[in-house]
């Protein structure tokens, strides 16, 4: 029998310690680890993904442009998700992220683990301490670099890192959509529900503590509002319907310290709204069943760090033409009312959409601290004004920022330099790393490897100019930037003499129209489901992706697959050869092969 008890202690040493396992933190960890950095990833929830995890179920959203969809590791996640989970079960999405992280030998993953303390001077963090609830273990992590991807900015509370909370005034920022006076208000947090259409009526009895909304006027028709404002309280759920995002509170309170109280209030509202949809008025949802209610609200805004650069409304509206561009946005400046559900007049609406160009560039300077020399951050807590972060906060954009953080940290680890040194000496390398990882950067083409330019190909001059132009996605319906080849075609590289070929890089068409993936309008933006009607159609691997291909070196078969479902392929070769040939055998349905990149290095 055990009669003596003690708290376990574990110590870790890493190159990079990342706090927060949402999309930005998870992608940062994978990116840095794949480039050789030893990473500890600390996540205070049992699953990865943050707001898009099965615990919250907010849809991933990003740039609005038809051809501006976010790629990189986020695309890798989605492609795995579609292949493994065509019915889009939320918990299987969790497993995709978990599996990717656990497969990476350079990552130590600590789930259910909360950062509690930090050791820091005025200019540098040396260690953090975290508590893992499930194992009653204290973890101490010493690292050369730290990254706060927590969303709430925990290291702003535990270190001297400069940060801010609330809305700036016009006098400080010069922003036209800023407030006349600064305040401590933020955007609120939303609590989602998930329902499913069945083939028979399903009764619903609300808990006695739920609020009662007898008519739409109790929450949907804003007094004195134009008709257009009532759409902000749309409750026509369905496969491509509203996700009830407007069940939102907390922006006029403290989005951190009042979070538990706000959760309780949101639950009363959420059950009351579902009771209204089911039982009060003819909404046509008799056959719908409430399958899931979130108990963890998804936050939009809390603490923001101050970095080397602070992104503003004016810079977004001007297109973000930065020399150190490392990511892009394209969601409107979607400024949610701090009052959330209780905003109730025509001039006090739940959200105001201020236009933003798509895409606009985001600079590297928003990702590292102005006063803590080894601190990165990515996600909704980057260095941006309240107005600017109302656009950058969406998860597609945060994913690109996380990948930039991971690539920058890997450079720092390799060179033994500080984040600010990347800005002065390695920004070109960082941009090319982003591009090589399949991410688009406005105004920055990918450099074609020297070995590819050195080799002769079997392509015509026109084909080669298209394939090697460094722009690896369509930019308009007319400017597709892809080489279209017949099935069975080959791309051949011939060198004057055998040389070491390190890798082959391929980029296939992931169907930017999304038409071959799903007919469901909402899921064409990103393949996640929430409310599901009987019209739901399982997702399919994009028809335009190449499914089967072979690689030959000097006439000998080096690699083949008949079940590829990824758009970006980086195939290690590490073999000396004079010729390299890629043969494209089959797609997932398209008649032709669509190539954005095919090169050797």
XYZ file of C-alpha atoms in Angstrom:
601
model
C 0.000 0.000 0.000
C 1.223 3.497 -0.877
C 1.165 5.909 2.066
C 3.721 8.544 1.024
C 2.840 11.007 -1.723
C 4.706 13.742 -3.529
C 4.274 15.941 -6.537
C 6.357 14.730 -9.469
C 8.973 17.061 -10.969
C 10.264 16.946 -14.550
C 12.846 19.180 -16.182
C 13.211 19.789 -19.896
C 15.790 21.613 -21.983
C 14.792 22.789 -25.425
C 15.710 25.178 -28.174
C 12.162 26.540 -28.296
C 9.356 26.409 -25.745
C 5.908 27.214 -27.145
C 3.015 27.972 -24.830
C -0.339 27.393 -26.481
C -1.445 24.565 -28.753
C -3.966 26.310 -30.959
C -3.341 26.356 -34.688
C -0.609 29.001 -34.472
C 1.291 27.229 -31.683
C 0.887 23.751 -33.153
C 2.020 24.864 -36.594
C 4.926 26.844 -35.131
C 6.048 23.748 -33.229
C 5.860 21.462 -36.258
C 7.628 23.949 -38.509
C 10.521 24.600 -36.125
C 10.890 20.913 -35.254
C 10.968 19.844 -38.889
C 13.822 22.311 -39.425
C 15.839 20.729 -36.612
C 14.855 22.646 -33.456
C 14.097 20.802 -30.215
C 10.648 22.003 -29.170
C 8.510 21.705 -26.051
C 4.848 22.454 -26.803
C 2.688 23.229 -23.757
C -1.092 23.135 -24.134
C -3.518 23.626 -21.254
C -6.305 21.617 -22.916
C -6.508 17.858 -23.630
C -6.556 18.488 -27.385
C -4.747 20.707 -29.867
C -6.396 23.214 -32.164
C -7.704 25.889 -29.813
C -10.824 27.549 -31.173
C -11.156 25.008 -34.009
C -10.814 21.966 -31.744
C -13.751 19.739 -30.847
C -13.994 21.577 -27.527
C -15.047 24.844 -29.199
C -15.773 24.036 -32.903
C -15.312 27.448 -34.466
C -14.767 27.305 -38.216
C -11.332 28.175 -39.588
C -11.622 31.391 -41.555
C -9.089 33.562 -43.332
C -8.510 35.712 -46.405
C -11.609 36.359 -48.482
C -10.094 36.266 -51.964
C -10.996 33.382 -54.257
C -7.352 32.414 -54.696
C -6.084 33.588 -51.298
C -6.751 30.438 -49.308
C -4.156 29.758 -46.609
C -1.830 26.822 -47.198
C 1.369 25.544 -45.581
C 0.932 23.183 -42.633
C -2.728 24.212 -42.380
C -3.310 22.721 -45.835
C -1.486 19.570 -44.750
C -3.864 19.272 -41.786
C -6.925 19.780 -43.961
C -5.814 17.324 -46.631
C -5.219 14.630 -44.012
C -8.570 15.498 -42.446
C -10.480 15.125 -45.718
C -8.808 11.812 -46.532
C -9.206 10.233 -43.086
C -12.449 11.839 -41.992
C -14.770 12.574 -44.953
C -17.768 12.946 -42.628
C -15.774 15.639 -40.784
C -16.282 14.391 -37.222
C -14.807 17.103 -34.945
C -12.965 14.698 -32.646
C -11.198 13.109 -35.614
C -9.967 16.571 -36.563
C -8.364 16.646 -33.105
C -6.666 13.348 -33.910
C -5.132 14.745 -37.103
C -3.326 17.499 -35.204
C -2.387 15.154 -32.362
C -0.985 12.574 -34.765
C 1.131 15.090 -36.655
C 2.687 16.439 -33.460
C 3.288 13.040 -31.868
C 4.981 11.791 -35.032
C 7.589 14.559 -34.839
C 10.587 13.311 -32.842
C 11.795 16.835 -32.068
C 8.610 17.808 -30.200
C 7.845 17.077 -26.552
C 4.091 17.576 -26.166
C 2.662 18.433 -22.745
C -1.141 18.383 -22.812
C -3.373 19.418 -19.888
C -0.448 21.568 -18.794
C -0.747 25.213 -17.708
C 2.112 27.708 -17.592
C 2.205 29.068 -14.034
C 5.533 30.849 -13.531
C 8.444 32.244 -15.494
C 12.044 33.071 -14.720
C 12.970 36.273 -16.498
C 15.086 39.388 -16.334
C 14.033 42.716 -17.801
C 15.214 41.545 -21.205
C 15.221 37.742 -21.316
C 13.223 34.667 -20.309
C 15.265 31.716 -19.079
C 12.647 29.178 -17.954
C 8.962 28.587 -17.346
C 7.212 26.291 -14.900
C 3.971 24.543 -15.713
C 1.482 22.330 -13.891
C 0.088 19.193 -15.535
C -3.227 18.411 -13.890
C -3.636 14.868 -15.193
C -0.310 13.651 -13.788
C 0.166 15.932 -10.773
C 3.511 16.917 -12.239
C 5.421 20.188 -12.213
C 7.322 20.736 -15.446
C 10.239 23.154 -15.717
C 11.328 24.086 -19.233
C 14.604 25.860 -19.919
C 14.925 27.107 -23.476
C 16.867 29.496 -25.654
C 13.673 30.932 -27.136
C 10.081 31.170 -25.972
C 6.898 31.678 -27.955
C 3.563 32.769 -26.514
C 0.832 31.357 -28.734
C -1.643 31.139 -25.864
C -4.031 33.731 -27.251
C -4.472 35.205 -23.784
C -0.789 36.172 -23.574
C 0.164 34.403 -20.349
C 3.786 35.583 -20.551
C 2.610 39.192 -20.390
C 1.494 38.377 -16.833
C 4.584 36.412 -15.832
C 7.386 38.471 -17.409
C 8.131 42.150 -18.089
C 7.079 41.716 -21.747
C 5.263 44.843 -22.881
C 1.638 44.240 -23.789
C -1.762 45.906 -23.883
C -5.430 45.066 -23.357
C -8.328 47.031 -24.814
C -9.019 49.538 -27.566
C -6.699 52.374 -28.577
C -7.930 55.907 -29.212
C -7.656 57.831 -32.456
C -5.098 60.218 -31.018
C -2.624 57.360 -30.521
C -3.108 55.409 -33.741
C -4.698 57.807 -36.214
C -7.129 55.034 -37.149
C -10.522 56.151 -38.398
C -12.297 53.191 -36.804
C -10.567 53.577 -33.433
C -12.485 54.942 -30.459
C -12.395 58.609 -29.504
C -11.198 57.516 -26.087
C -9.258 54.389 -25.255
C -10.895 51.811 -23.017
C -10.406 48.310 -21.632
C -13.089 46.708 -23.810
C -12.378 43.831 -26.179
C -14.309 41.611 -28.523
C -16.227 38.909 -26.709
C -16.258 35.131 -26.589
C -18.788 32.860 -28.284
C -20.274 29.589 -27.134
C -21.394 27.309 -29.944
C -23.926 24.505 -30.191
C -24.155 21.704 -32.740
C -27.348 20.156 -34.069
C -28.247 17.429 -36.542
C -31.297 16.893 -38.718
C -32.992 13.503 -38.271
C -35.822 11.791 -40.147
C -38.397 12.190 -37.358
C -39.441 14.838 -34.815
C -37.139 15.163 -31.793
C -38.463 16.858 -28.636
C -36.351 19.249 -26.601
C -36.809 20.154 -22.957
C -34.533 23.006 -21.865
C -32.927 23.102 -18.430
C -34.937 25.149 -15.957
C -32.176 27.727 -15.691
C -32.135 28.522 -19.432
C -33.409 31.903 -20.572
C -36.720 32.083 -22.427
C -37.059 33.910 -25.749
C -40.696 33.783 -26.799
C -40.315 35.583 -30.129
C -37.583 36.583 -32.541
C -38.038 40.141 -31.344
C -36.539 39.162 -28.012
C -33.131 38.775 -29.615
C -33.197 38.990 -33.405
C -34.921 42.256 -34.330
C -32.917 45.139 -32.960
C -35.136 48.075 -31.884
C -34.856 50.878 -34.416
C -32.579 48.887 -36.678
C -32.683 48.639 -40.428
C -33.673 45.232 -41.754
C -30.059 44.469 -42.628
C -29.094 44.490 -38.965
C -31.503 41.715 -38.076
C -29.349 39.335 -40.122
C -26.702 39.601 -37.422
C -28.962 37.422 -35.278
C -29.657 34.902 -38.011
C -30.737 31.573 -36.525
C -31.466 29.659 -39.702
C -29.094 26.842 -38.927
C -28.282 24.129 -41.430
C -25.447 22.490 -43.297
C -24.571 25.831 -44.868
C -26.389 27.988 -42.342
C -25.423 30.218 -39.445
C -23.290 28.868 -36.593
C -24.943 31.227 -34.064
C -21.679 33.099 -33.563
C -23.649 35.942 -32.009
C -24.130 33.992 -28.766
C -21.287 36.167 -27.529
C -20.447 38.003 -24.302
C -17.541 39.278 -22.268
C -16.054 42.146 -24.224
C -17.365 44.740 -21.793
C -16.089 42.691 -18.868
C -12.638 41.230 -18.318
C -12.278 38.582 -21.025
C -9.816 36.722 -18.801
C -10.831 37.050 -15.175
C -14.582 37.018 -15.830
C -14.451 34.081 -18.266
C -16.124 31.564 -15.933
C -19.013 33.898 -15.156
C -19.426 34.668 -18.857
C -19.486 30.938 -19.664
C -22.376 30.448 -17.241
C -24.327 33.312 -18.811
C -23.624 32.064 -22.333
C -24.974 28.621 -21.445
C -28.260 30.167 -20.321
C -28.482 32.048 -23.604
C -27.466 29.077 -25.775
C -30.033 26.695 -24.306
C -32.615 29.471 -24.501
C -31.899 30.069 -28.181
C -32.227 26.371 -28.960
C -35.464 26.227 -26.982
C -36.705 29.163 -29.069
C -35.727 27.487 -32.349
C -37.356 24.193 -31.361
C -40.377 25.158 -29.285
C -41.404 28.774 -29.839
C -42.654 29.667 -33.280
C -42.669 27.719 -36.512
C -38.988 27.617 -37.406
C -39.184 24.304 -39.244
C -36.712 22.477 -37.019
C -38.955 19.819 -35.507
C -36.679 17.044 -36.790
C -33.485 18.614 -35.506
C -31.626 17.198 -32.520
C -29.224 19.110 -30.281
C -26.093 16.935 -30.336
C -23.527 19.054 -28.538
C -23.231 22.212 -26.474
C -19.858 23.836 -25.942
C -18.784 24.448 -22.361
C -15.623 26.286 -23.376
C -16.312 29.608 -25.117
C -14.047 30.597 -27.972
C -12.257 33.873 -27.309
C -11.592 36.563 -29.883
C -9.429 38.999 -27.982
C -7.636 39.528 -24.702
C -3.985 40.548 -24.296
C -1.809 41.716 -27.204
C 1.972 41.956 -27.064
C 3.929 44.985 -28.214
C 6.463 43.993 -30.830
C 9.074 45.615 -33.002
C 6.181 46.714 -35.223
C 2.522 47.268 -34.397
C 0.173 46.635 -37.321
C -2.529 49.272 -37.867
C -5.762 49.822 -39.762
C -4.035 52.168 -42.210
C -1.387 49.590 -43.080
C -4.008 46.931 -43.718
C -6.060 49.258 -45.914
C -2.901 50.175 -47.870
C -2.297 46.493 -48.649
C 0.500 45.788 -46.183
C 3.379 46.397 -48.584
C 6.185 45.515 -46.182
C 9.743 44.595 -47.128
C 9.671 41.993 -44.340
C 6.309 40.448 -45.278
C 6.083 36.916 -43.880
C 2.334 36.208 -43.999
C -0.882 37.733 -45.234
C -4.410 38.455 -44.124
C -7.621 39.155 -45.958
C -10.492 38.878 -43.484
C -12.372 42.164 -42.993
C -11.690 44.213 -39.895
C -14.534 42.418 -38.156
C -14.922 44.427 -34.965
C -17.348 42.692 -32.614
C -19.295 44.802 -30.161
C -18.044 44.319 -26.578
C -21.678 43.971 -25.462
C -22.115 40.958 -27.729
C -25.567 39.441 -27.356
C -26.786 42.472 -25.458
C -25.978 44.990 -28.201
C -29.481 46.120 -29.121
C -29.768 49.222 -31.297
C -29.115 50.120 -34.912
C -25.951 51.976 -33.911
C -24.961 49.333 -31.373
C -24.905 46.195 -33.511
C -23.171 42.892 -32.661
C -20.413 43.445 -35.230
C -19.240 45.972 -37.796
C -17.354 44.796 -40.871
C -14.772 47.318 -42.059
C -13.393 46.403 -45.507
C -9.860 45.069 -45.870
C -8.058 44.157 -49.098
C -7.368 40.497 -49.741
C -4.577 39.748 -49.508
C -2.650 42.282 -47.464
C 0.875 41.672 -46.189
C 1.833 41.224 -42.534
C 5.411 42.075 -41.454
C 7.809 39.979 -39.402
C 8.056 42.696 -36.749
C 4.643 41.792 -35.300
C 5.967 38.391 -34.152
C 8.653 39.269 -31.605
C 8.801 41.372 -28.463
C 10.108 44.920 -28.392
C 11.739 44.423 -24.978
C 12.179 40.681 -24.291
C 14.942 39.636 -26.653
C 14.091 35.921 -26.926
C 10.286 36.101 -26.995
C 8.187 35.323 -30.069
C 4.397 35.306 -30.302
C 1.811 34.296 -32.902
C -1.960 34.099 -33.063
C -4.494 36.639 -31.868
C -1.984 38.121 -29.405
C 0.448 39.514 -32.003
C 1.600 43.120 -32.054
C -1.371 44.861 -33.635
C -3.847 47.531 -32.668
C -7.338 46.460 -31.682
C -8.583 47.575 -35.096
C -5.938 45.621 -37.002
C -6.270 42.468 -34.918
C -10.005 42.416 -35.648
C -8.799 41.138 -39.036
C -5.620 39.210 -38.160
C -7.275 37.210 -35.348
C -8.933 34.619 -37.616
C -7.382 31.172 -37.570
C -6.318 30.928 -41.204
C -4.202 34.045 -40.765
C -2.936 32.853 -37.374
C -1.769 29.622 -39.014
C 0.473 31.505 -41.438
C 1.846 33.583 -38.565
C 2.599 30.415 -36.607
C 4.486 28.964 -39.557
C 6.515 32.166 -39.884
C 7.339 31.987 -36.179
C 8.490 28.384 -36.546
C 10.689 29.178 -39.523
C 12.171 32.247 -37.811
C 12.869 30.298 -34.626
C 14.604 27.559 -36.619
C 16.906 30.181 -38.150
C 17.621 31.590 -34.682
C 18.486 28.132 -33.341
C 20.767 27.331 -36.265
C 22.577 30.676 -36.206
C 22.524 31.318 -32.454
C 20.927 34.733 -32.980
C 17.998 36.700 -31.575
C 14.604 37.173 -33.242
C 15.478 40.780 -34.104
C 18.589 39.589 -35.956
C 16.419 37.657 -38.397
C 14.867 40.992 -39.387
C 18.233 42.546 -40.187
C 20.148 39.640 -41.704
C 17.880 36.698 -42.597
C 14.535 38.106 -43.729
C 15.077 36.896 -47.294
C 15.768 33.377 -46.020
C 12.665 33.508 -43.820
C 10.504 34.575 -46.739
C 11.903 31.834 -48.952
C 11.316 29.272 -46.184
C 7.668 30.324 -46.037
C 7.360 30.068 -49.803
C 9.124 26.699 -49.869
C 6.586 25.468 -47.315
C 3.836 26.264 -49.809
C 2.755 29.617 -48.365
C 1.947 32.523 -50.657
C 3.505 35.922 -49.910
C 2.135 38.992 -51.723
C 4.776 40.416 -54.029
C 7.454 37.819 -53.231
C 8.055 34.984 -55.728
C 9.764 31.751 -54.715
C 13.311 31.405 -55.970
C 13.799 28.385 -58.196
C 16.652 26.153 -56.930
C 19.987 26.501 -58.693
C 20.065 22.814 -59.618
C 16.705 23.113 -61.372
C 17.862 26.140 -63.365
C 21.080 24.316 -64.212
C 19.304 21.251 -65.597
C 17.815 20.848 -69.043
C 14.168 19.763 -69.152
C 11.817 18.191 -71.656
C 9.502 21.201 -71.359
C 8.937 23.813 -74.024
C 10.214 27.306 -73.302
C 6.650 28.438 -72.666
C 5.976 25.531 -70.280
C 9.217 26.102 -68.391
C 8.512 29.819 -68.029
C 5.131 29.008 -66.502
C 6.315 26.221 -64.194
C 9.355 28.111 -62.941
C 7.869 31.597 -62.499
C 7.905 31.323 -58.685
C 4.183 32.069 -58.298
C 2.562 28.881 -57.095
C -1.158 29.551 -57.091
C -3.725 31.247 -59.320
C -3.940 35.013 -58.936
C -7.039 35.427 -61.098
C -9.243 33.373 -63.393
C -6.934 34.344 -66.253
C -3.611 34.063 -64.389
C -3.618 30.447 -63.231
C 0.171 29.971 -62.928
C -0.051 26.208 -63.344
C 1.216 23.818 -65.957
C -1.475 21.514 -67.328
C -0.205 18.175 -68.638
C -1.966 15.085 -69.989
C -2.218 12.014 -67.790
C 0.920 9.912 -68.050
C 3.113 12.907 -68.831
C 6.647 13.197 -67.501
C 8.830 16.074 -66.400
C 12.498 15.254 -66.953
C 15.603 16.989 -65.606
C 18.973 16.266 -67.222
C 22.313 17.457 -65.848
C 25.620 17.532 -67.736
C 27.103 15.097 -65.234
C 25.855 13.252 -62.129
C 25.314 15.559 -59.161
C 23.921 15.119 -55.664
C 20.158 15.683 -55.709
C 18.994 16.493 -52.205
C 15.244 16.568 -52.780
C 12.363 16.785 -55.206
C 9.635 19.348 -54.544
C 6.168 19.065 -56.103
C 3.132 21.276 -55.661
C -0.159 19.982 -57.008
C -3.492 21.753 -57.461
C -5.623 21.509 -54.290
C -8.669 22.883 -56.157
C -8.963 26.511 -55.163
C -12.591 26.485 -56.329
C -13.274 23.705 -53.776
C -16.081 22.433 -56.012
C -14.682 18.899 -56.206
C -14.262 18.684 -52.414
C -17.804 19.430 -51.270
C -20.995 21.081 -52.542
C -21.636 22.509 -49.056
C -20.996 26.247 -49.238
C -19.640 26.742 -45.707
C -17.384 23.710 -45.963
C -15.930 24.936 -49.233
C -14.257 27.646 -47.145
C -12.713 25.063 -44.810
C -13.794 21.461 -44.371
C -15.292 21.570 -40.893
C -18.921 20.990 -40.067
C -21.133 22.244 -37.293
C -24.891 21.969 -37.772
C -25.627 19.175 -40.230
C -28.758 18.772 -42.301
C -29.757 15.717 -44.268
C -28.311 17.436 -47.325
C -24.788 16.976 -45.954
C -22.421 15.322 -48.429
C -19.130 13.794 -47.215
C -15.991 15.580 -48.344
C -13.759 14.171 -51.060
C -10.064 14.494 -51.791
C -9.726 17.281 -54.399
C -10.153 15.812 -57.859
C -7.231 17.913 -59.081
C -4.660 16.350 -56.736
C -2.244 13.853 -58.248
C -2.878 10.479 -56.635
C -0.209 8.304 -58.276
C 3.250 9.234 -59.524
C 6.710 7.746 -59.929
C 10.201 9.169 -59.631
C 13.060 7.751 -61.702
C 16.783 8.448 -61.256
C 19.014 7.572 -64.217
C 16.276 5.286 -65.496
C 15.876 3.372 -62.226
C 12.680 3.555 -60.197
C 13.449 5.501 -57.013
C 9.976 6.153 -55.566
C 6.344 5.464 -56.373
C 2.974 5.961 -54.721
C -0.579 5.223 -55.754
C -2.274 6.944 -52.813
C -0.997 10.496 -52.445
C -3.465 13.010 -50.988
C -1.157 15.937 -50.216
C -0.694 18.977 -52.431
C 2.886 19.732 -51.315
C 5.468 16.983 -51.628
C 9.049 17.320 -50.403
C 10.687 14.019 -51.290
C 14.177 13.464 -49.816
C 16.531 11.955 -52.396
C 20.171 12.423 -51.274
C 21.428 10.524 -54.298
C 23.829 11.417 -57.097
C 22.206 11.206 -60.521
C 22.396 12.752 -63.963
C 18.685 12.477 -64.785
C 15.559 12.747 -62.673
C 12.132 12.005 -64.101
C 8.702 12.447 -62.540
C 5.866 10.476 -64.143
C 2.275 11.454 -63.335
C -0.060 8.466 -63.496
C -3.412 9.301 -61.893
C -5.386 12.064 -60.204
C -8.308 11.840 -57.794
C -10.698 12.488 -60.680
C -9.449 15.278 -62.923
C -8.614 14.432 -66.516
C -5.372 16.414 -66.561
C -2.400 16.925 -64.273
C -2.133 20.393 -62.717
C 1.363 21.404 -61.581
C 2.342 24.552 -59.706
C 5.872 23.354 -58.981
C 8.234 20.549 -59.924
C 11.898 21.106 -59.163
C 15.055 19.490 -57.832
C 17.656 20.877 -55.456
